Amino acid sequence: MFPGEKRDDLSSLIPAALAGDRRALARLISLVENGHPEGQEALDELFPRTGKAHRIGITGAPGTGKSSLVSRLALFYRRSGPDKKSKKVAIVAVDPTSPFTGGAVLGDRVRMRDLAGDSEVFIRSMASRGALGGLANSTAGIVQILDAVGFEVILIETVGAGQSEVEIAHLAHTTLVVEAPGMGDEIQAIKAGLLEIADILVVNKADLPRADLAARSLKSMVAMAVNRKNGSRNETHLEFQGQSAPDRSDWVPPVIETIATRGNGVDELGKAIDAHEQFLHQSGGWVKREEVYLQAEIESRLRDLLFEQWKKTFSEIGFQDTMKAVMDHQLSPRQAVEKLLMGRNL
Ligand SMILES: Nc1nc2c(ncn2[C@@H]2O[C@H](COP(=O)(O)OP(=O)(O)O)[C@@H](O)[C@H]2O)c(=O)[nH]1
Ligand SMILES: [Mg+2]
């Protein structure tokens, strides 16, 4: 046996990671990312220690400056001040188009050196492909490990495009949607889905022309959305009388302009994130979001497991026959599913 093999022994890996050993932590994360059974075991063991971190999602189109902003935010949390306690920060970058370990951000040597030399900052880039059980699931697992070992703030960068990115955004207590002027200049075309998940809107690259135009149009979109919501809330108010519905309806997403390359606006952004955290704690939204997040994970695991179990029982030949019947338009897809399910051994 190689001495290195011992590192996969969970009984030593987990205590080491809890004690702050970064290599042990990285190893645990890899086990989870690769869908290793030991990764699952580690998650089970560490789960009781989770639930403390503030999970912050940063999403938006490629090139808007998410990674740059994330580095700045990490520095914001590391900076201790008279009124501010320095926090342990982890960064999970799930951005296949501009991985954290390469490209523009690494090119900014001064900033990365600030972070890289800091033992209380942990940075992890996720492979976008090959994640077993889906990107959202393995990201959730990695975030849980970081939470368990004591990172107080977890910044999760994703591209706001496909479904899995929206799912990943649901991991977060606080979601930042990042826009930049000149990205096709069609701020109005911001995906409705993204506006829906935004707790804070960031117009980055405020040094470029038309940034304030972008900010203004986002602000008016937010105002319209709030008016709509208030209208519909009045209509449904009777149903919920006496209950305080802990949702985001009392939170108006602020629009904040930043220049991530220089750090302008980052303090204001950090304060807005703190304010949102406070709001969640006071409104009951924090607990609500924990519930939504954990329920989503249970449902997705249940779906995966049921599918896996079903796959074990199906016969390739039976499947091909059914498939052919559907291709010949003799069976509808719904009838095919019924047939395939009936055929399983319970
Ligand atoms: N002019 C300007 N460029 C920026 C700003 N923030 C980031 N950039 C640049 O925009 C490019 C994309 O940044 P990056 O952080 O990788 O964006 P991401 O793809 O959203 O993660 C890089 O060349 C950055 O240097 C900014 O505030 N102003
Ligand atoms: Mg990026």
mmCIF file of C-alpha atoms and ligand atoms in Angstrom:
data_model
loop_
_atom_site.group_PDB
_atom_site.id
_atom_site.type_symbol
_atom_site.label_atom_id
_atom_site.label_comp_id
_atom_site.label_asym_id
_atom_site.label_seq_id
_atom_site.Cartn_x
_atom_site.Cartn_y
_atom_site.Cartn_z
ATOM 1 C CA MET A 1 0.000 0.000 0.000
ATOM 2 C CA PHE A 2 1.239 3.463 -0.839
ATOM 3 C CA PRO A 3 1.352 5.949 1.970
ATOM 4 C CA GLY A 4 -0.778 8.226 -0.243
ATOM 5 C CA GLU A 5 -3.641 5.769 -0.195
ATOM 6 C CA LYS A 6 -4.225 6.436 3.453
ATOM 7 C CA ARG A 7 -5.481 9.878 2.569
ATOM 8 C CA ASP A 8 -8.709 8.366 1.267
ATOM 9 C CA ASP A 9 -9.368 6.919 4.678
ATOM 10 C CA LEU A 10 -12.320 8.992 5.857
ATOM 11 C CA SER A 11 -11.531 8.466 9.507
ATOM 12 C CA SER A 12 -8.392 10.532 9.044
ATOM 13 C CA LEU A 13 -9.505 12.751 6.132
ATOM 14 C CA ILE A 14 -12.512 14.213 7.900
ATOM 15 C CA PRO A 15 -10.767 15.219 11.152
ATOM 16 C CA ALA A 16 -7.900 16.637 9.109
ATOM 17 C CA ALA A 17 -10.265 18.734 6.982
ATOM 18 C CA LEU A 18 -12.071 19.916 10.117
ATOM 19 C CA ALA A 19 -8.738 20.944 11.602
ATOM 20 C CA GLY A 20 -8.059 23.148 8.595
ATOM 21 C CA ASP A 21 -5.914 20.854 6.447
ATOM 22 C CA ARG A 22 -6.503 22.196 2.943
ATOM 23 C CA ARG A 23 -5.234 19.110 1.148
ATOM 24 C CA ALA A 24 -7.630 16.914 3.090
ATOM 25 C CA LEU A 25 -10.420 19.338 2.259
ATOM 26 C CA ALA A 26 -9.532 19.328 -1.439
ATOM 27 C CA ARG A 27 -9.470 15.528 -1.380
ATOM 28 C CA LEU A 28 -12.900 15.325 0.236
ATOM 29 C CA ILE A 29 -14.274 17.720 -2.339
ATOM 30 C CA SER A 30 -12.868 15.604 -5.163
ATOM 31 C CA LEU A 31 -14.513 12.501 -3.718
ATOM 32 C CA VAL A 32 -17.846 14.319 -3.754
ATOM 33 C CA GLU A 33 -17.304 15.837 -7.183
ATOM 34 C CA ASN A 34 -16.496 12.453 -8.695
ATOM 35 C CA GLY A 35 -19.567 10.853 -7.170
ATOM 36 C CA HIS A 36 -17.418 8.513 -5.096
ATOM 37 C CA PRO A 37 -19.321 6.474 -2.456
ATOM 38 C CA GLU A 38 -16.808 7.728 0.114
ATOM 39 C CA GLY A 39 -17.784 11.270 -0.810
ATOM 40 C CA GLN A 40 -21.380 10.422 0.053
ATOM 41 C CA GLU A 41 -20.257 8.890 3.312
ATOM 42 C CA ALA A 42 -18.298 12.013 4.151
ATOM 43 C CA LEU A 43 -21.363 14.146 3.391
ATOM 44 C CA ASP A 44 -23.488 12.020 5.721
ATOM 45 C CA GLU A 45 -20.961 12.357 8.484
ATOM 46 C CA LEU A 46 -20.479 16.093 8.022
ATOM 47 C CA PHE A 47 -24.113 17.039 7.497
ATOM 48 C CA PRO A 48 -24.845 17.706 11.215
ATOM 49 C CA ARG A 49 -22.173 20.416 11.109
ATOM 50 C CA THR A 50 -23.754 22.289 8.188
ATOM 51 C CA GLY A 51 -26.314 25.069 8.100
ATOM 52 C CA LYS A 52 -24.213 27.960 9.343
ATOM 53 C CA ALA A 53 -22.620 29.423 6.220
ATOM 54 C CA HIS A 54 -24.066 32.299 4.238
ATOM 55 C CA ARG A 55 -24.309 30.982 0.684
ATOM 56 C CA ILE A 56 -24.063 33.746 -1.875
ATOM 57 C CA GLY A 57 -24.726 33.007 -5.550
ATOM 58 C CA ILE A 58 -23.226 35.196 -8.257
ATOM 59 C CA THR A 59 -24.758 34.677 -11.663
ATOM 60 C CA GLY A 60 -24.945 36.472 -15.005
ATOM 61 C CA ALA A 61 -23.763 36.217 -18.590
ATOM 62 C CA PRO A 62 -20.142 35.295 -19.363
ATOM 63 C CA GLY A 63 -17.813 38.265 -19.344
ATOM 64 C CA THR A 64 -19.901 40.509 -17.119
ATOM 65 C CA GLY A 65 -17.157 40.375 -14.481
ATOM 66 C CA LYS A 66 -18.450 37.775 -12.043
ATOM 67 C CA SER A 67 -15.057 36.249 -11.249
ATOM 68 C CA SER A 68 -13.480 39.685 -10.794
ATOM 69 C CA LEU A 69 -16.313 40.670 -8.499
ATOM 70 C CA VAL A 70 -16.047 37.446 -6.534
ATOM 71 C CA SER A 71 -12.347 38.087 -5.817
ATOM 72 C CA ARG A 72 -13.202 41.590 -4.644
ATOM 73 C CA LEU A 73 -15.986 40.304 -2.431
ATOM 74 C CA ALA A 74 -13.651 37.721 -0.927
ATOM 75 C CA LEU A 75 -11.262 40.529 -0.035
ATOM 76 C CA PHE A 76 -14.154 42.511 1.412
ATOM 77 C CA TYR A 77 -14.950 39.664 3.798
ATOM 78 C CA ARG A 78 -11.305 39.145 4.696
ATOM 79 C CA ARG A 79 -10.714 42.763 5.559
ATOM 80 C CA SER A 80 -11.199 43.194 9.238
ATOM 81 C CA GLY A 81 -12.205 46.565 10.559
ATOM 82 C CA PRO A 82 -13.317 48.111 13.816
ATOM 83 C CA ASP A 83 -16.960 47.367 13.050
ATOM 84 C CA LYS A 84 -16.442 44.291 10.952
ATOM 85 C CA LYS A 85 -15.184 40.842 11.788
ATOM 86 C CA SER A 86 -13.090 39.151 9.152
ATOM 87 C CA LYS A 87 -14.765 36.001 7.849
ATOM 88 C CA LYS A 88 -13.524 32.727 6.401
ATOM 89 C CA VAL A 89 -14.426 32.664 2.727
ATOM 90 C CA ALA A 90 -14.761 29.870 0.193
ATOM 91 C CA ILE A 91 -15.254 30.379 -3.528
ATOM 92 C CA VAL A 92 -16.849 27.768 -5.765
ATOM 93 C CA ALA A 93 -16.671 28.715 -9.442
ATOM 94 C CA VAL A 94 -19.030 26.813 -11.703
ATOM 95 C CA ASP A 95 -18.337 28.900 -14.760
ATOM 96 C CA PRO A 96 -17.150 26.761 -17.640
ATOM 97 C CA THR A 97 -16.521 29.787 -19.841
ATOM 98 C CA SER A 98 -14.080 31.477 -17.527
ATOM 99 C CA PRO A 99 -12.728 29.146 -14.883
ATOM 100 C CA PHE A 100 -11.387 30.808 -11.799
ATOM 101 C CA THR A 101 -8.013 29.168 -12.153
ATOM 102 C CA GLY A 102 -7.376 30.588 -15.607
ATOM 103 C CA GLY A 103 -7.949 33.554 -17.797
ATOM 104 C CA ALA A 104 -8.593 37.071 -16.750
ATOM 105 C CA VAL A 105 -8.762 36.665 -13.040
ATOM 106 C CA LEU A 106 -5.548 34.776 -12.620
ATOM 107 C CA GLY A 107 -3.999 37.355 -14.905
ATOM 108 C CA ASP A 108 -4.701 39.959 -12.283
ATOM 109 C CA ARG A 109 -1.736 38.865 -10.246
ATOM 110 C CA VAL A 110 -1.906 41.337 -7.411
ATOM 111 C CA ARG A 111 -5.456 40.475 -6.546
ATOM 112 C CA MET A 112 -5.020 36.738 -6.782
ATOM 113 C CA ARG A 113 -1.871 36.899 -4.689
ATOM 114 C CA ASP A 114 -3.856 38.663 -1.995
ATOM 115 C CA LEU A 115 -6.272 35.776 -1.933
ATOM 116 C CA ALA A 116 -3.903 32.924 -2.640
ATOM 117 C CA GLY A 117 -1.653 33.679 0.317
ATOM 118 C CA ASP A 118 -4.594 33.725 2.688
ATOM 119 C CA SER A 119 -5.189 30.459 4.541
ATOM 120 C CA GLU A 120 -8.733 31.485 5.395
ATOM 121 C CA VAL A 121 -9.739 31.642 1.723
ATOM 122 C CA PHE A 122 -10.416 28.492 -0.239
ATOM 123 C CA ILE A 123 -10.964 28.548 -4.005
ATOM 124 C CA ARG A 124 -12.363 25.688 -6.019
ATOM 125 C CA SER A 125 -13.224 25.532 -9.705
ATOM 126 C CA MET A 126 -15.743 22.940 -10.768
ATOM 127 C CA ALA A 127 -15.474 20.911 -13.907
ATOM 128 C CA SER A 128 -18.585 21.655 -15.888
ATOM 129 C CA ARG A 129 -18.762 18.236 -17.447
ATOM 130 C CA GLY A 130 -18.570 14.784 -16.005
ATOM 131 C CA ALA A 131 -20.162 15.647 -12.705
ATOM 132 C CA LEU A 132 -22.085 12.551 -11.703
ATOM 133 C CA GLY A 133 -25.636 13.132 -10.606
ATOM 134 C CA GLY A 134 -25.632 16.547 -12.215
ATOM 135 C CA LEU A 135 -23.748 19.746 -11.631
ATOM 136 C CA ALA A 136 -26.297 21.068 -9.161
ATOM 137 C CA ASN A 137 -26.044 17.993 -6.960
ATOM 138 C CA SER A 138 -22.284 17.901 -6.765
ATOM 139 C CA THR A 139 -22.138 21.659 -6.203
ATOM 140 C CA ALA A 140 -24.579 21.274 -3.319
ATOM 141 C CA GLY A 141 -22.373 18.571 -1.831
ATOM 142 C CA ILE A 142 -19.211 20.622 -2.140
ATOM 143 C CA VAL A 143 -20.897 23.620 -0.566
ATOM 144 C CA GLN A 144 -22.019 21.429 2.343
ATOM 145 C CA ILE A 145 -18.472 20.264 2.951
ATOM 146 C CA LEU A 146 -17.178 23.842 2.959
ATOM 147 C CA ASP A 147 -19.953 24.833 5.340
ATOM 148 C CA ALA A 148 -19.168 21.905 7.648
ATOM 149 C CA VAL A 149 -15.471 22.734 7.922
ATOM 150 C CA GLY A 150 -16.271 26.275 8.972
ATOM 151 C CA PHE A 151 -16.311 28.623 5.989
ATOM 152 C CA GLU A 152 -18.679 31.375 6.994
ATOM 153 C CA VAL A 153 -19.238 32.850 3.559
ATOM 154 C CA ILE A 154 -19.449 30.700 0.434
ATOM 155 C CA LEU A 155 -19.428 32.530 -2.878
ATOM 156 C CA ILE A 156 -20.818 30.418 -5.722
ATOM 157 C CA GLU A 157 -20.199 31.717 -9.239
ATOM 158 C CA THR A 158 -22.380 30.354 -12.052
ATOM 159 C CA VAL A 159 -23.299 31.402 -15.573
ATOM 160 C CA GLY A 160 -26.923 32.414 -15.664
ATOM 161 C CA ALA A 161 -27.964 30.467 -18.691
ATOM 162 C CA GLY A 162 -29.243 26.929 -18.485
ATOM 163 C CA GLN A 163 -31.531 25.164 -16.075
ATOM 164 C CA SER A 164 -28.769 23.725 -13.931
ATOM 165 C CA GLU A 165 -27.434 27.219 -13.292
ATOM 166 C CA VAL A 166 -30.807 28.371 -12.077
ATOM 167 C CA GLU A 167 -30.903 25.278 -9.870
ATOM 168 C CA ILE A 168 -27.495 26.168 -8.518
ATOM 169 C CA ALA A 169 -28.696 29.676 -7.829
ATOM 170 C CA HIS A 170 -31.354 28.113 -5.634
ATOM 171 C CA LEU A 171 -28.573 26.881 -3.396
ATOM 172 C CA ALA A 172 -27.955 30.432 -2.316
ATOM 173 C CA HIS A 173 -29.465 32.476 0.489
ATOM 174 C CA THR A 174 -28.555 35.607 -1.435
ATOM 175 C CA THR A 175 -28.374 35.719 -5.221
ATOM 176 C CA LEU A 176 -26.514 38.446 -7.105
ATOM 177 C CA VAL A 177 -27.336 38.873 -10.776
ATOM 178 C CA VAL A 178 -24.502 40.639 -12.576
ATOM 179 C CA GLU A 179 -25.055 42.719 -15.682
ATOM 180 C CA ALA A 180 -22.648 44.883 -17.634
ATOM 181 C CA PRO A 181 -23.263 47.666 -20.120
ATOM 182 C CA GLY A 182 -22.402 46.931 -23.694
ATOM 183 C CA MET A 183 -23.168 43.246 -23.438
ATOM 184 C CA GLY A 184 -25.391 43.530 -26.467
ATOM 185 C CA ASP A 185 -26.742 46.576 -24.628
ATOM 186 C CA GLU A 186 -30.028 44.789 -24.250
ATOM 187 C CA ILE A 187 -30.422 45.063 -20.516
ATOM 188 C CA GLN A 188 -34.160 44.963 -21.147
ATOM 189 C CA ALA A 189 -33.625 41.515 -22.538
ATOM 190 C CA ILE A 190 -32.382 40.292 -19.151
ATOM 191 C CA LYS A 191 -33.975 36.933 -18.742
ATOM 192 C CA ALA A 192 -37.147 37.173 -16.726
ATOM 193 C CA GLY A 193 -35.972 34.119 -14.824
ATOM 194 C CA LEU A 194 -32.820 35.899 -13.716
ATOM 195 C CA LEU A 195 -34.668 38.958 -12.484
ATOM 196 C CA GLU A 196 -36.921 36.613 -10.589
ATOM 197 C CA ILE A 197 -34.042 35.060 -8.650
ATOM 198 C CA ALA A 198 -32.118 38.314 -8.026
ATOM 199 C CA ASP A 199 -31.848 39.564 -4.468
ATOM 200 C CA ILE A 200 -29.297 42.123 -5.546
ATOM 201 C CA LEU A 201 -28.683 43.423 -9.061
ATOM 202 C CA VAL A 202 -25.168 44.484 -9.943
ATOM 203 C CA VAL A 203 -24.265 46.665 -12.900
ATOM 204 C CA ASN A 204 -20.563 45.963 -13.180
ATOM 205 C CA LYS A 205 -18.153 47.779 -15.511
ATOM 206 C CA ALA A 206 -19.572 51.083 -14.354
ATOM 207 C CA ASP A 207 -16.498 52.677 -15.909
ATOM 208 C CA LEU A 208 -17.932 51.940 -19.358
ATOM 209 C CA PRO A 209 -20.319 54.274 -21.124
ATOM 210 C CA ARG A 210 -24.045 53.717 -20.637
ATOM 211 C CA ALA A 211 -23.614 52.033 -17.254
ATOM 212 C CA ASP A 212 -26.023 54.432 -15.568
ATOM 213 C CA LEU A 213 -28.515 53.883 -18.344
ATOM 214 C CA ALA A 214 -28.311 50.151 -17.612
ATOM 215 C CA ALA A 215 -28.712 50.796 -13.877
ATOM 216 C CA ARG A 216 -31.685 53.068 -14.442
ATOM 217 C CA SER A 217 -33.473 50.592 -16.651
ATOM 218 C CA LEU A 218 -32.878 47.796 -14.149
ATOM 219 C CA LYS A 219 -34.241 49.988 -11.369
ATOM 220 C CA SER A 220 -37.406 50.637 -13.300
ATOM 221 C CA MET A 221 -37.777 46.936 -14.020
ATOM 222 C CA VAL A 222 -37.461 46.226 -10.302
ATOM 223 C CA ALA A 223 -40.030 48.925 -9.508
ATOM 224 C CA MET A 224 -42.453 47.416 -12.001
ATOM 225 C CA ALA A 225 -41.971 43.954 -10.581
ATOM 226 C CA VAL A 226 -42.513 45.240 -7.031
ATOM 227 C CA ASN A 227 -45.722 46.996 -8.068
ATOM 228 C CA ARG A 228 -46.995 43.862 -9.716
ATOM 229 C CA LYS A 229 -46.170 41.821 -6.654
ATOM 230 C CA ASN A 230 -47.830 44.289 -4.301
ATOM 231 C CA GLY A 231 -50.931 44.225 -6.471
ATOM 232 C CA SER A 232 -51.177 40.484 -6.419
ATOM 233 C CA ARG A 233 -50.330 40.357 -2.729
ATOM 234 C CA ASN A 234 -53.329 42.510 -1.891
ATOM 235 C CA GLU A 235 -55.558 40.165 -3.813
ATOM 236 C CA THR A 236 -54.291 37.091 -2.013
ATOM 237 C CA HIS A 237 -53.964 38.777 1.345
ATOM 238 C CA LEU A 238 -57.133 37.301 2.807
ATOM 239 C CA GLU A 239 -55.905 33.783 2.300
ATOM 240 C CA PHE A 240 -52.826 34.418 4.360
ATOM 241 C CA GLN A 241 -54.354 36.619 7.014
ATOM 242 C CA GLY A 242 -52.639 36.301 10.352
ATOM 243 C CA GLN A 243 -49.651 34.593 8.820
ATOM 244 C CA SER A 244 -46.517 36.330 7.828
ATOM 245 C CA ALA A 245 -45.515 34.758 4.574
ATOM 246 C CA PRO A 246 -41.732 34.666 4.797
ATOM 247 C CA ASP A 247 -40.895 35.300 1.173
ATOM 248 C CA ARG A 248 -38.928 37.919 -0.648
ATOM 249 C CA SER A 249 -41.899 40.204 -1.227
ATOM 250 C CA ASP A 250 -40.802 42.796 1.324
ATOM 251 C CA TRP A 251 -37.298 42.942 -0.049
ATOM 252 C CA VAL A 252 -36.722 45.315 -2.921
ATOM 253 C CA PRO A 253 -33.587 44.201 -4.801
ATOM 254 C CA PRO A 254 -31.137 47.097 -4.825
ATOM 255 C CA VAL A 255 -29.273 47.952 -8.026
ATOM 256 C CA ILE A 256 -25.589 48.538 -7.339
ATOM 257 C CA GLU A 257 -22.952 49.837 -9.725
ATOM 258 C CA THR A 258 -19.445 48.429 -9.418
ATOM 259 C CA ILE A 259 -16.079 48.514 -11.135
ATOM 260 C CA ALA A 260 -14.708 45.124 -10.189
ATOM 261 C CA THR A 261 -11.298 45.746 -11.735
ATOM 262 C CA ARG A 262 -10.713 48.702 -9.392
ATOM 263 C CA GLY A 263 -12.869 47.697 -6.460
ATOM 264 C CA ASN A 264 -15.309 50.599 -6.700
ATOM 265 C CA GLY A 265 -18.740 49.923 -5.254
ATOM 266 C CA VAL A 266 -17.640 46.677 -3.623
ATOM 267 C CA ASP A 267 -18.099 47.976 -0.061
ATOM 268 C CA GLU A 268 -21.593 49.095 -0.953
ATOM 269 C CA LEU A 269 -22.278 45.688 -2.487
ATOM 270 C CA GLY A 270 -20.933 43.951 0.619
ATOM 271 C CA LYS A 271 -23.198 46.077 2.787
ATOM 272 C CA ALA A 272 -26.203 45.246 0.620
ATOM 273 C CA ILE A 273 -25.398 41.539 1.025
ATOM 274 C CA ASP A 274 -25.178 41.974 4.803
ATOM 275 C CA ALA A 275 -28.488 43.837 4.771
ATOM 276 C CA HIS A 276 -30.093 41.002 2.843
ATOM 277 C CA GLU A 277 -28.761 38.471 5.324
ATOM 278 C CA GLN A 278 -30.249 40.531 8.174
ATOM 279 C CA PHE A 279 -33.537 40.760 6.312
ATOM 280 C CA LEU A 280 -33.645 36.988 5.867
ATOM 281 C CA HIS A 281 -33.024 36.389 9.552
ATOM 282 C CA GLN A 282 -35.649 38.897 10.640
ATOM 283 C CA SER A 283 -38.335 37.875 8.158
ATOM 284 C CA GLY A 284 -38.026 34.129 8.590
ATOM 285 C CA GLY A 285 -36.751 33.953 5.024
ATOM 286 C CA TRP A 286 -33.520 32.273 6.100
ATOM 287 C CA VAL A 287 -35.314 29.223 7.469
ATOM 288 C CA LYS A 288 -37.652 29.223 4.489
ATOM 289 C CA ARG A 289 -34.739 29.153 2.068
ATOM 290 C CA GLU A 290 -33.034 26.373 3.993
ATOM 291 C CA GLU A 291 -36.236 24.400 3.721
ATOM 292 C CA VAL A 292 -36.637 24.996 -0.010
ATOM 293 C CA TYR A 293 -32.999 24.123 -0.611
ATOM 294 C CA LEU A 294 -33.009 20.917 1.418
ATOM 295 C CA GLN A 295 -36.337 19.804 0.003
ATOM 296 C CA ALA A 296 -35.033 20.347 -3.523
ATOM 297 C CA GLU A 297 -32.017 18.215 -2.721
ATOM 298 C CA ILE A 298 -34.137 15.420 -1.301
ATOM 299 C CA GLU A 299 -36.424 15.464 -4.336
ATOM 300 C CA SER A 300 -33.564 15.419 -6.771
ATOM 301 C CA ARG A 301 -31.831 12.574 -4.950
ATOM 302 C CA LEU A 302 -35.090 10.651 -4.794
ATOM 303 C CA ARG A 303 -35.602 11.095 -8.524
ATOM 304 C CA ASP A 304 -32.050 9.936 -9.273
ATOM 305 C CA LEU A 305 -32.348 6.936 -6.986
ATOM 306 C CA LEU A 306 -35.715 5.815 -8.348
ATOM 307 C CA PHE A 307 -34.402 6.123 -11.878
ATOM 308 C CA GLU A 308 -31.278 4.139 -10.991
ATOM 309 C CA GLN A 309 -33.386 1.432 -9.379
ATOM 310 C CA TRP A 310 -35.684 1.274 -12.353
ATOM 311 C CA LYS A 311 -32.724 1.059 -14.735
ATOM 312 C CA LYS A 312 -31.466 -2.016 -12.914
ATOM 313 C CA THR A 313 -34.696 -3.842 -13.705
ATOM 314 C CA PHE A 314 -35.245 -2.884 -17.302
ATOM 315 C CA SER A 315 -34.273 -5.069 -20.190
ATOM 316 C CA GLU A 316 -32.441 -3.543 -23.099
ATOM 317 C CA ILE A 317 -34.478 -5.643 -25.543
ATOM 318 C CA GLY A 318 -37.765 -4.601 -23.975
ATOM 319 C CA PHE A 319 -36.669 -1.013 -24.178
ATOM 320 C CA GLN A 320 -35.670 -1.308 -27.841
ATOM 321 C CA ASP A 321 -39.038 -2.915 -28.694
ATOM 322 C CA THR A 322 -40.935 -0.173 -26.914
ATOM 323 C CA MET A 323 -38.779 2.471 -28.523
ATOM 324 C CA LYS A 324 -39.496 1.008 -31.952
ATOM 325 C CA ALA A 325 -43.234 1.059 -31.262
ATOM 326 C CA VAL A 326 -42.956 4.752 -30.373
ATOM 327 C CA MET A 327 -40.895 5.480 -33.485
ATOM 328 C CA ASP A 328 -43.578 3.720 -35.525
ATOM 329 C CA HIS A 329 -46.145 5.910 -33.785
ATOM 330 C CA GLN A 330 -48.018 2.894 -32.477
ATOM 331 C CA LEU A 331 -47.378 3.830 -28.851
ATOM 332 C CA SER A 332 -47.396 7.310 -27.401
ATOM 333 C CA PRO A 333 -44.461 8.269 -25.161
ATOM 334 C CA ARG A 334 -46.809 8.179 -22.191
ATOM 335 C CA GLN A 335 -47.985 4.666 -23.043
ATOM 336 C CA ALA A 336 -44.357 3.661 -23.498
ATOM 337 C CA VAL A 337 -43.475 4.843 -20.003
ATOM 338 C CA GLU A 338 -46.385 2.915 -18.593
ATOM 339 C CA LYS A 339 -45.282 -0.211 -20.406
ATOM 340 C CA LEU A 340 -41.687 0.197 -19.256
ATOM 341 C CA LEU A 341 -42.733 0.724 -15.651
ATOM 342 C CA MET A 342 -45.101 -2.261 -15.654
ATOM 343 C CA GLY A 343 -42.307 -4.429 -16.855
ATOM 344 C CA ARG A 344 -40.162 -3.820 -13.836
ATOM 345 C CA ASN A 345 -39.775 -6.363 -11.063
ATOM 346 C CA LEU A 346 -40.992 -4.914 -7.843
HETATM 347 N N1 LIG B 1 -13.828 47.823 -17.852
HETATM 348 C C1 LIG B 1 -14.080 46.892 -16.952
HETATM 349 N N2 LIG B 1 -13.713 45.619 -17.192
HETATM 350 C C2 LIG B 1 -13.995 44.681 -16.250
HETATM 351 C C3 LIG B 1 -14.637 45.014 -15.041
HETATM 352 N N3 LIG B 1 -14.793 43.878 -14.326
HETATM 353 C C4 LIG B 1 -14.259 42.885 -15.045
HETATM 354 N N4 LIG B 1 -13.767 43.369 -16.207
HETATM 355 C C5 LIG B 1 -13.097 42.601 -17.267
HETATM 356 O O1 LIG B 1 -14.067 41.820 -17.954
HETATM 357 C C6 LIG B 1 -13.493 40.580 -18.352
HETATM 358 C C7 LIG B 1 -14.320 39.425 -17.844
HETATM 359 O O2 LIG B 1 -14.213 39.380 -16.432
HETATM 360 P P1 LIG B 1 -14.533 38.061 -15.599
HETATM 361 O O3 LIG B 1 -14.448 38.442 -14.167
HETATM 362 O O4 LIG B 1 -13.728 36.911 -16.051
HETATM 363 O O5 LIG B 1 -16.058 37.827 -16.029
HETATM 364 P P2 LIG B 1 -16.987 36.524 -15.842
HETATM 365 O O6 LIG B 1 -16.942 35.771 -17.120
HETATM 366 O O7 LIG B 1 -18.357 37.080 -15.614
HETATM 367 O O8 LIG B 1 -16.468 35.757 -14.670
HETATM 368 C C8 LIG B 1 -12.065 40.583 -17.853
HETATM 369 O O9 LIG B 1 -11.217 40.995 -18.872
HETATM 370 C C9 LIG B 1 -12.092 41.605 -16.730
HETATM 371 O O10 LIG B 1 -10.848 42.208 -16.509
HETATM 372 C C10 LIG B 1 -15.002 46.381 -14.822
HETATM 373 O O11 LIG B 1 -15.578 46.767 -13.795
HETATM 374 N N5 LIG B 1 -14.700 47.268 -15.801
HETATM 375 MG MG MG B 2 -15.974 33.794 -14.343
#
